[in-house]
């Protein structure tokens, strides 16, 4: 089996590669301005989704189509694939890798996408594996910050909400650690960032401040990264209910934020950002989906045309 260029984890990205990827995504935006290109003509991407998705799946599909490639897709692998007939993930991976040039997968179990990749001889991209990692969302979030602020170094990054189960938070931390940033992590104590991630940030010398109160911390943030309390990860519903609605970013709180701060959110939101914030020029969460298409185009082009993006 040859070595396919999988994207399985944020751990595989280094600072220089991130900066190259952002430049490449900028190039992709130019291709998007003229309606797309024909770079991946004849290539097929398969999407295997075992968890709900709006943005990630459509974004990958849009990216592939904009580059001239084709898509075969299953948004509900749980109910409509042969796994329902007890087929193993292993056999599913082997089968699909005979029919597609690249596979994008989302699954509720941490490590499942890497497991599938070990049976595939085409590149596999992690579209979110349980509470673990969501590398391409982290990449598009960093691209958004880079684009809006011109650089990542020197920024104070606030992360707010469910920092324990939020895979996007984990991905953002693991990518941002390559830059000279300060972290302000706002969550209830029970939903704090996993210990190993805190250690990873400290290990590379990043300053990390913890807070339980958004109103106390918001004024020092250059980036306000909001996240949803991850309802589906709680074993006990009453625990979810305890923390749901813990933080709501509204117009009043935005008055305390820096005039040049930006607000990002991977979406979907539940109630953690009031709709009144949507018209604030600092709100960038509806810019992110478009940035995501450009970043995924850069990744797909890099993988499938053999260029030097991870
Ligand atoms: C996120 C996810 O699926 O992890 N959504 C996304 O990919 N844009 C965030 C979430 O579901 O809270």
PDB file of N, CA, C and O in Angstrom, residues 67 145 151 160 183 193 196 213 216 249 273 282 292 295 299:
ATOM      1  N   UNK A  67     -13.587  22.766  -7.922  1.00  0.00           N
ATOM      2  CA  UNK A  67     -12.289  22.440  -8.538  1.00  0.00           C
ATOM      3  C   UNK A  67     -12.467  21.499  -9.739  1.00  0.00           C
ATOM      4  O   UNK A  67     -11.497  20.966 -10.272  1.00  0.00           O
ATOM      5  N   UNK A 145      -9.080  34.122  11.114  1.00  0.00           N
ATOM      6  CA  UNK A 145      -8.376  35.074  11.994  1.00  0.00           C
ATOM      7  C   UNK A 145      -7.243  35.759  11.222  1.00  0.00           C
ATOM      8  O   UNK A 145      -7.078  36.979  11.246  1.00  0.00           O
ATOM      9  N   UNK A 151      -2.478  38.643  10.870  1.00  0.00           N
ATOM     10  CA  UNK A 151      -1.446  37.792  11.484  1.00  0.00           C
ATOM     11  C   UNK A 151      -2.073  37.090  12.684  1.00  0.00           C
ATOM     12  O   UNK A 151      -3.118  37.512  13.190  1.00  0.00           O
ATOM     13  N   UNK A 160     -14.758  30.274  24.424  1.00  0.00           N
ATOM     14  CA  UNK A 160     -15.864  30.376  25.366  1.00  0.00           C
ATOM     15  C   UNK A 160     -16.854  29.235  25.166  1.00  0.00           C
ATOM     16  O   UNK A 160     -17.303  29.009  24.040  1.00  0.00           O
ATOM     17  N   UNK A 183      -3.890  32.583  25.500  1.00  0.00           N
ATOM     18  CA  UNK A 183      -5.218  31.968  25.538  1.00  0.00           C
ATOM     19  C   UNK A 183      -5.988  32.442  26.771  1.00  0.00           C
ATOM     20  O   UNK A 183      -5.451  32.423  27.881  1.00  0.00           O
ATOM     21  N   UNK A 193     -11.021  22.854  29.406  1.00  0.00           N
ATOM     22  CA  UNK A 193     -10.270  22.181  28.339  1.00  0.00           C
ATOM     23  C   UNK A 193      -9.567  20.933  28.918  1.00  0.00           C
ATOM     24  O   UNK A 193      -9.111  20.956  30.066  1.00  0.00           O
ATOM     25  N   UNK A 196      -4.675  17.299  28.928  1.00  0.00           N
ATOM     26  CA  UNK A 196      -3.545  17.093  28.000  1.00  0.00           C
ATOM     27  C   UNK A 196      -3.383  18.280  27.039  1.00  0.00           C
ATOM     28  O   UNK A 196      -2.271  18.612  26.639  1.00  0.00           O
ATOM     29  N   UNK A 213     -16.098  33.673  33.971  1.00  0.00           N
ATOM     30  CA  UNK A 213     -17.001  34.794  33.674  1.00  0.00           C
ATOM     31  C   UNK A 213     -16.619  35.502  32.387  1.00  0.00           C
ATOM     32  O   UNK A 213     -15.593  36.172  32.324  1.00  0.00           O
ATOM     33  N   UNK A 216     -16.018  39.348  32.625  1.00  0.00           N
ATOM     34  CA  UNK A 216     -14.734  39.797  33.179  1.00  0.00           C
ATOM     35  C   UNK A 216     -13.604  39.692  32.158  1.00  0.00           C
ATOM     36  O   UNK A 216     -12.626  40.435  32.237  1.00  0.00           O
ATOM     37  N   UNK A 249     -23.498  35.576  24.344  1.00  0.00           N
ATOM     38  CA  UNK A 249     -22.871  36.814  23.871  1.00  0.00           C
ATOM     39  C   UNK A 249     -23.974  37.695  23.272  1.00  0.00           C
ATOM     40  O   UNK A 249     -24.597  37.319  22.274  1.00  0.00           O
ATOM     41  N   UNK A 273     -24.950  32.963  20.970  1.00  0.00           N
ATOM     42  CA  UNK A 273     -24.771  34.306  20.397  1.00  0.00           C
ATOM     43  C   UNK A 273     -26.161  34.837  20.053  1.00  0.00           C
ATOM     44  O   UNK A 273     -26.876  34.230  19.250  1.00  0.00           O
ATOM     45  N   UNK A 282     -18.062  43.246  13.844  1.00  0.00           N
ATOM     46  CA  UNK A 282     -17.050  42.337  14.409  1.00  0.00           C
ATOM     47  C   UNK A 282     -17.455  40.869  14.293  1.00  0.00           C
ATOM     48  O   UNK A 282     -16.650  39.970  14.497  1.00  0.00           O
ATOM     49  N   UNK A 292     -14.178  28.437   4.608  1.00  0.00           N
ATOM     50  CA  UNK A 292     -14.017  26.979   4.701  1.00  0.00           C
ATOM     51  C   UNK A 292     -13.936  26.330   3.335  1.00  0.00           C
ATOM     52  O   UNK A 292     -13.159  25.397   3.121  1.00  0.00           O
ATOM     53  N   UNK A 295     -10.390  26.980   2.030  1.00  0.00           N
ATOM     54  CA  UNK A 295      -9.387  26.161   2.721  1.00  0.00           C
ATOM     55  C   UNK A 295      -9.484  24.699   2.262  1.00  0.00           C
ATOM     56  O   UNK A 295      -8.476  24.044   1.987  1.00  0.00           O
ATOM     57  N   UNK A 299      -6.756  22.261   0.392  1.00  0.00           N
ATOM     58  CA  UNK A 299      -6.357  20.941   0.902  1.00  0.00           C
ATOM     59  C   UNK A 299      -6.574  19.854  -0.162  1.00  0.00           C
ATOM     60  O   UNK A 299      -5.693  19.022  -0.405  1.00  0.00           O
TER      61      UNK A 299
END
